[in-house]
Short mmCIF file of C-alpha atoms in Angstrom, two decimals:
data_model
loop_
_atom_site.label_atom_id
_atom_site.label_comp_id
_atom_site.label_asym_id
_atom_site.label_seq_id
_atom_site.Cartn_x
_atom_site.Cartn_y
_atom_site.Cartn_z
CA UNK A 1 80.50 41.70 133.96
CA UNK A 2 78.03 41.27 131.12
CA UNK A 3 76.92 44.92 131.10
CA UNK A 4 80.54 46.06 131.14
CA UNK A 5 81.46 43.71 128.29
CA UNK A 6 78.45 44.86 126.23
CA UNK A 7 79.36 48.47 126.89
CA UNK A 8 82.92 47.78 125.79
CA UNK A 9 81.76 46.09 122.61
CA UNK A 10 79.34 48.96 121.87
CA UNK A 11 82.11 51.53 122.45
CA UNK A 12 84.50 49.62 120.18
CA UNK A 13 82.03 49.46 117.31
CA UNK A 14 81.03 53.10 117.79
CA UNK A 15 84.69 54.16 117.67
CA UNK A 16 85.29 52.00 114.61
CA UNK A 17 82.30 53.51 112.85
CA UNK A 18 83.34 57.07 113.64
CA UNK A 19 86.89 56.36 112.49
CA UNK A 20 85.64 54.86 109.26
CA UNK A 21 83.39 57.87 108.61
CA UNK A 22 86.26 60.27 109.37
CA UNK A 23 88.63 58.34 107.10
CA UNK A 24 86.00 58.26 104.36
CA UNK A 25 85.51 62.02 104.65
CA UNK A 26 89.24 62.65 104.47
CA UNK A 27 89.58 60.40 101.45
CA UNK A 28 86.61 62.19 99.88
CA UNK A 29 88.49 65.48 100.18
CA UNK A 30 91.87 64.13 99.03
CA UNK A 31 90.75 61.82 96.21
CA UNK A 32 91.49 64.54 93.63
CA UNK A 33 94.78 64.95 91.79
CA UNK A 34 97.12 67.24 93.71
CA UNK A 35 97.06 69.85 90.95
CA UNK A 36 93.23 69.91 91.10
CA UNK A 37 93.37 70.46 94.86
CA UNK A 38 95.71 73.41 94.36
CA UNK A 39 93.51 74.95 91.68
CA UNK A 40 90.38 74.50 93.80
CA UNK A 41 91.97 75.95 96.93
CA UNK A 42 93.42 79.04 95.24
CA UNK A 43 90.02 80.70 94.48
CA UNK A 44 89.10 80.50 98.16
CA UNK A 45 91.15 83.68 98.45
CA UNK A 46 88.79 85.49 96.10
CA UNK A 47 85.66 83.87 97.57
CA UNK A 48 86.64 85.05 101.03
CA UNK A 49 87.16 88.57 99.69
CA UNK A 50 83.81 88.66 97.93
CA UNK A 51 81.93 87.13 100.86
CA UNK A 52 83.32 89.67 103.32
CA UNK A 53 82.87 92.70 101.05
CA UNK A 54 79.27 91.81 100.16
CA UNK A 55 78.30 90.79 103.70
CA UNK A 56 79.71 93.97 105.24
CA UNK A 57 78.23 96.14 102.51
CA UNK A 58 74.70 94.71 102.87
CA UNK A 59 74.49 93.69 106.55
CA UNK A 60 77.27 95.55 108.36
CA UNK A 61 78.97 92.40 109.55
CA UNK A 62 80.94 89.55 108.00
CA UNK A 63 81.60 85.84 108.20
CA UNK A 64 82.44 85.92 111.89
CA UNK A 65 78.76 86.51 112.60
CA UNK A 66 77.20 84.91 109.53
CA UNK A 67 79.25 81.72 109.11
CA UNK A 68 82.17 81.65 111.59
CA UNK A 69 82.94 78.00 110.86
CA UNK A 70 83.94 78.95 107.33
CA UNK A 71 86.31 81.69 108.48
CA UNK A 72 88.12 79.10 110.67
CA UNK A 73 89.44 81.74 113.02
CA UNK A 74 91.21 83.76 110.37
CA UNK A 75 91.87 87.45 111.14
CA UNK A 76 88.96 89.85 110.83
CA UNK A 77 88.92 91.97 107.65
CA UNK A 78 90.25 95.52 107.84
CA UNK A 79 87.79 98.34 107.27
CA UNK A 80 84.52 96.61 106.43
CA UNK A 81 81.34 98.55 107.10
CA UNK A 82 77.70 98.85 106.09
CA UNK A 83 77.27 100.69 102.80
CA UNK A 84 74.66 103.38 102.21
CA UNK A 85 72.58 101.45 99.65
CA UNK A 86 69.06 101.84 98.34
CA UNK A 87 66.74 98.82 98.93
CA UNK A 88 67.23 97.37 95.45
CA UNK A 89 71.00 97.44 95.46
CA UNK A 90 71.17 96.26 99.07
CA UNK A 91 68.95 93.29 98.15
CA UNK A 92 71.14 92.39 95.20
CA UNK A 93 74.35 92.67 97.25
CA UNK A 94 72.80 90.59 100.08
CA UNK A 95 72.02 87.81 97.57
CA UNK A 96 75.62 87.99 96.31
CA UNK A 97 76.84 87.73 99.90
CA UNK A 98 74.91 84.58 100.67
CA UNK A 99 75.99 83.08 97.30
CA UNK A 100 79.62 83.62 98.30
CA UNK A 101 79.01 81.85 101.62
CA UNK A 102 77.69 78.92 99.58
CA UNK A 103 80.75 79.00 97.37
CA UNK A 104 83.09 78.83 100.34
CA UNK A 105 81.13 75.85 101.70
CA UNK A 106 81.12 74.07 98.34
CA UNK A 107 84.87 74.36 97.88
CA UNK A 108 85.60 73.34 101.48
CA UNK A 109 83.41 70.26 101.08
CA UNK A 110 85.70 69.22 98.24
CA UNK A 111 89.15 70.24 99.48
CA UNK A 112 90.53 71.05 102.92
CA UNK A 113 91.07 74.73 102.21
CA UNK A 114 92.52 77.19 104.71
CA UNK A 115 91.32 79.86 107.18
CA UNK A 116 90.34 83.30 105.94
CA UNK A 117 93.46 85.31 105.15
CA UNK A 118 93.92 88.90 106.26
CA UNK A 119 91.80 91.09 103.97
CA UNK A 120 91.78 94.84 103.47
CA UNK A 121 88.33 96.05 102.35
CA UNK A 122 88.74 99.53 103.80
CA UNK A 123 87.57 102.68 102.06
CA UNK A 124 91.19 103.83 102.07
CA UNK A 125 92.28 100.80 100.09
CA UNK A 126 89.58 101.21 97.45
CA UNK A 127 90.49 104.92 97.21
CA UNK A 128 94.08 103.90 96.52
CA UNK A 129 93.00 101.56 93.72
CA UNK A 130 90.89 104.27 92.07
CA UNK A 131 93.69 106.84 92.38
CA UNK A 132 96.06 104.40 90.70
CA UNK A 133 93.51 103.75 87.95
CA UNK A 134 93.22 107.48 87.16
CA UNK A 135 96.88 108.23 87.94
CA UNK A 136 95.91 111.15 90.18
CA UNK A 137 94.34 111.53 93.62
CA UNK A 138 90.61 112.07 93.68
CA UNK A 139 89.42 114.78 96.06
CA UNK A 140 87.69 113.80 98.25
CA UNK A 141 89.03 110.24 98.27
CA UNK A 142 86.74 107.69 96.63
CA UNK A 143 84.56 105.95 99.29
CA UNK A 144 82.96 102.67 98.18
CA UNK A 145 80.54 102.66 101.11
CA UNK A 146 79.20 106.21 100.55
CA UNK A 147 76.34 105.35 98.17
CA UNK A 148 75.01 102.77 95.75
CA UNK A 149 76.89 103.93 92.65
CA UNK A 150 80.21 103.97 94.49
CA UNK A 151 79.51 100.54 95.90
CA UNK A 152 78.73 99.14 92.45
CA UNK A 153 81.94 100.60 91.09
CA UNK A 154 83.85 99.00 93.95
CA UNK A 155 82.03 95.72 93.22
CA UNK A 156 83.16 96.02 89.60
CA UNK A 157 86.71 95.73 90.93
CA UNK A 158 86.27 92.30 92.55
CA UNK A 159 84.16 89.41 91.06
CA UNK A 160 85.40 89.75 87.48
CA UNK A 161 88.97 88.85 88.53
CA UNK A 162 87.74 85.64 90.11
CA UNK A 163 85.63 84.58 87.17
CA UNK A 164 88.55 84.97 84.73
CA UNK A 165 90.52 82.75 87.09
CA UNK A 166 87.82 80.06 86.89
CA UNK A 167 87.85 80.30 83.07
CA UNK A 168 91.61 79.79 83.14
CA UNK A 169 91.46 76.90 85.63
CA UNK A 170 88.94 74.66 83.84
CA UNK A 171 91.28 73.46 81.02
CA UNK A 172 93.94 72.57 83.62
CA UNK A 173 91.67 70.48 85.83
CA UNK A 174 91.93 66.69 85.44
CA UNK A 175 88.96 65.29 87.36
CA UNK A 176 85.33 65.52 86.35
CA UNK A 177 84.42 66.34 89.94
CA UNK A 178 86.66 69.40 90.00
CA UNK A 179 85.53 70.55 86.57
CA UNK A 180 81.89 70.30 87.59
CA UNK A 181 82.46 72.35 90.72
CA UNK A 182 84.41 75.09 88.94
CA UNK A 183 81.88 75.24 86.11
CA UNK A 184 79.12 75.74 88.67
CA UNK A 185 81.04 78.43 90.50
CA UNK A 186 81.90 80.16 87.22
CA UNK A 187 78.24 80.25 86.22
CA UNK A 188 77.20 82.16 89.31
CA UNK A 189 80.28 84.41 89.39
CA UNK A 190 79.66 85.36 85.75
CA UNK A 191 76.04 86.14 86.54
CA UNK A 192 77.09 88.37 89.45
CA UNK A 193 79.47 90.24 87.18
CA UNK A 194 76.76 90.61 84.54
CA UNK A 195 74.35 92.06 87.10
CA UNK A 196 76.96 94.53 88.32
CA UNK A 197 77.85 95.56 84.81
CA UNK A 198 74.19 95.85 83.87
CA UNK A 199 73.39 98.10 86.79
CA UNK A 200 76.43 100.25 85.97
CA UNK A 201 75.64 100.33 82.27
CA UNK A 202 72.26 101.89 83.06
CA UNK A 203 74.28 104.66 84.66
CA UNK A 204 77.20 104.71 82.17
CA UNK A 205 76.87 108.39 81.33
CA UNK A 206 76.08 109.48 84.86
CA UNK A 207 78.67 111.61 86.69
CA UNK A 208 79.98 110.05 89.89
CA UNK A 209 79.60 112.75 92.52
CA UNK A 210 81.40 114.88 93.42
CA UNK A 211 83.78 114.11 90.56
CA UNK A 212 83.41 115.24 86.98
CA UNK A 213 83.92 111.65 85.85
CA UNK A 214 81.34 109.28 84.40
CA UNK A 215 80.58 105.74 85.54
CA UNK A 216 81.84 104.42 82.17
CA UNK A 217 85.14 106.29 82.63
CA UNK A 218 85.58 104.70 86.06
CA UNK A 219 85.10 101.19 84.61
CA UNK A 220 87.49 101.85 81.71
CA UNK A 221 90.27 103.11 83.97
CA UNK A 222 89.82 100.25 86.45
CA UNK A 223 89.94 97.70 83.62
CA UNK A 224 93.07 99.37 82.15
CA UNK A 225 94.72 99.19 85.57
CA UNK A 226 93.98 95.47 85.89
CA UNK A 227 95.39 94.86 82.42
CA UNK A 228 98.52 96.76 83.38
CA UNK A 229 98.94 94.88 86.65
CA UNK A 230 98.27 91.49 85.10
CA UNK A 231 100.92 91.99 82.43
CA UNK A 232 99.25 89.76 79.84
CA UNK A 233 97.59 92.17 77.42
CA UNK A 234 93.86 92.93 77.27
CA UNK A 235 91.79 90.61 79.47
CA UNK A 236 89.56 93.33 80.84
CA UNK A 237 87.25 95.91 79.23
CA UNK A 238 85.11 98.75 80.49
CA UNK A 239 81.44 99.38 79.73
CA UNK A 240 82.06 101.67 76.79
CA UNK A 241 84.94 100.78 74.44
CA UNK A 242 86.47 101.77 71.09
CA UNK A 243 84.42 100.29 68.23
CA UNK A 244 87.13 97.75 67.43
CA UNK A 245 86.70 96.24 70.95
CA UNK A 246 82.91 96.07 70.88
CA UNK A 247 81.01 92.91 69.90
CA UNK A 248 81.80 92.21 66.22
CA UNK A 249 83.34 95.69 66.14
CA UNK A 250 79.89 97.10 65.63
CA UNK A 251 79.04 98.76 68.93
CA UNK A 252 80.72 100.88 71.56
CA UNK A 253 78.45 99.35 74.22
CA UNK A 254 80.17 96.57 76.12
CA UNK A 255 77.84 95.41 78.88
CA UNK A 256 79.54 91.97 78.87
CA UNK A 257 83.33 91.77 78.43
CA UNK A 258 84.71 89.27 75.90
CA UNK A 259 87.41 88.78 73.30
CA UNK A 260 87.03 89.28 69.53
CA UNK A 261 84.68 86.28 69.44
CA UNK A 262 82.83 87.39 72.59
CA UNK A 263 84.44 84.50 74.50
CA UNK A 264 85.28 85.10 78.15
CA UNK A 265 88.85 86.07 79.00
CA UNK A 266 91.00 83.81 81.18
CA UNK A 267 93.66 84.51 83.77
CA UNK A 268 96.24 82.41 85.55
CA UNK A 269 96.82 82.46 89.33
CA UNK A 270 100.00 84.51 88.82
CA UNK A 271 98.08 87.17 86.91
CA UNK A 272 95.38 87.24 89.55
CA UNK A 273 97.91 87.66 92.37
CA UNK A 274 99.56 90.55 90.55
CA UNK A 275 96.16 92.24 90.33
CA UNK A 276 94.73 91.63 93.81
CA UNK A 277 98.07 92.43 95.46
CA UNK A 278 98.17 95.64 93.46
CA UNK A 279 101.95 95.22 93.08
CA UNK A 280 102.12 93.72 89.56
CA UNK A 281 104.27 91.01 91.25
CA UNK A 282 102.90 87.67 92.39
CA UNK A 283 105.67 87.42 94.98
CA UNK A 284 104.97 90.78 96.73
CA UNK A 285 101.79 90.81 98.83
CA UNK A 286 99.71 93.93 99.32
CA UNK A 287 96.40 95.34 98.20
CA UNK A 288 93.45 93.26 99.32
CA UNK A 289 95.89 90.78 100.96
CA UNK A 290 98.37 92.71 103.16
CA UNK A 291 99.96 89.47 104.44
CA UNK A 292 99.50 87.54 101.19
CA UNK A 293 96.98 85.08 99.85
CA UNK A 294 96.93 81.47 101.08
CA UNK A 295 96.98 78.00 99.55
CA UNK A 296 99.86 76.11 97.95
CA UNK A 297 99.99 78.24 94.80
CA UNK A 298 100.07 81.60 96.57
CA UNK A 299 102.56 80.41 99.20
CA UNK A 300 104.84 79.06 96.46
CA UNK A 301 105.30 82.50 94.95
CA UNK A 302 106.05 84.09 98.32
CA UNK A 303 109.12 81.88 98.84
#
């Protein structure tokens, strides 16, 4: 009887300890104001997109192989594939990919989050974005995975939207914990965007083959499209701009985008949804998210 009683006591205390740890973990994730939770969960949509695009581009596979626990069984992305990159660009993109894996983990350590939503990172989808940016169909269709320049242009389309969302979120956050996390995420996302813009700026006057269009023209048209879809004026600028839009109105070069005081632009979740859906309507899914983004904010606008 003694061994059985001891075993029972041990089992009871083990169960109590595990339950306490589980409860503590749940409280840790839910100890933020509800509005902070919503604002922290929303950017998971963009982080999933960036992680998958960069992983596929550099490695030829995505989260399902690299970090399946973070995908949580969400549907596999549409159209991802290994890009034809030179060693330098592949190395940079690979670093971005692993940074995004870290971002997903950091957010999910703080809030519950949600499984990876359905993503469309196919060449056909990027070709559609570029066609809409130029308001005519490129021939042959733009292929982001064809070479390094194309992939950098496609990368120009993605991280900047997320970083403007982080800029917009910080003033709305209530807790120090949430502000610290978003500030840290913003720092790295901004650096990624700066690297992408820097690499493209080196090639600003270069023609993107086989089109008679320069890299700078691609960035300007993509930025104009995002401004149009977002419906809130200029929050996006290409690499070469009219003098009035350059820093202190003294240069056409615009390697880092910013307002008249060179302060980063901000966007709201509604503006971001309009852009990443490609529909100019936060209630109509499409674009990178054929079935819609997830989280309380995105679901709210779909109903």
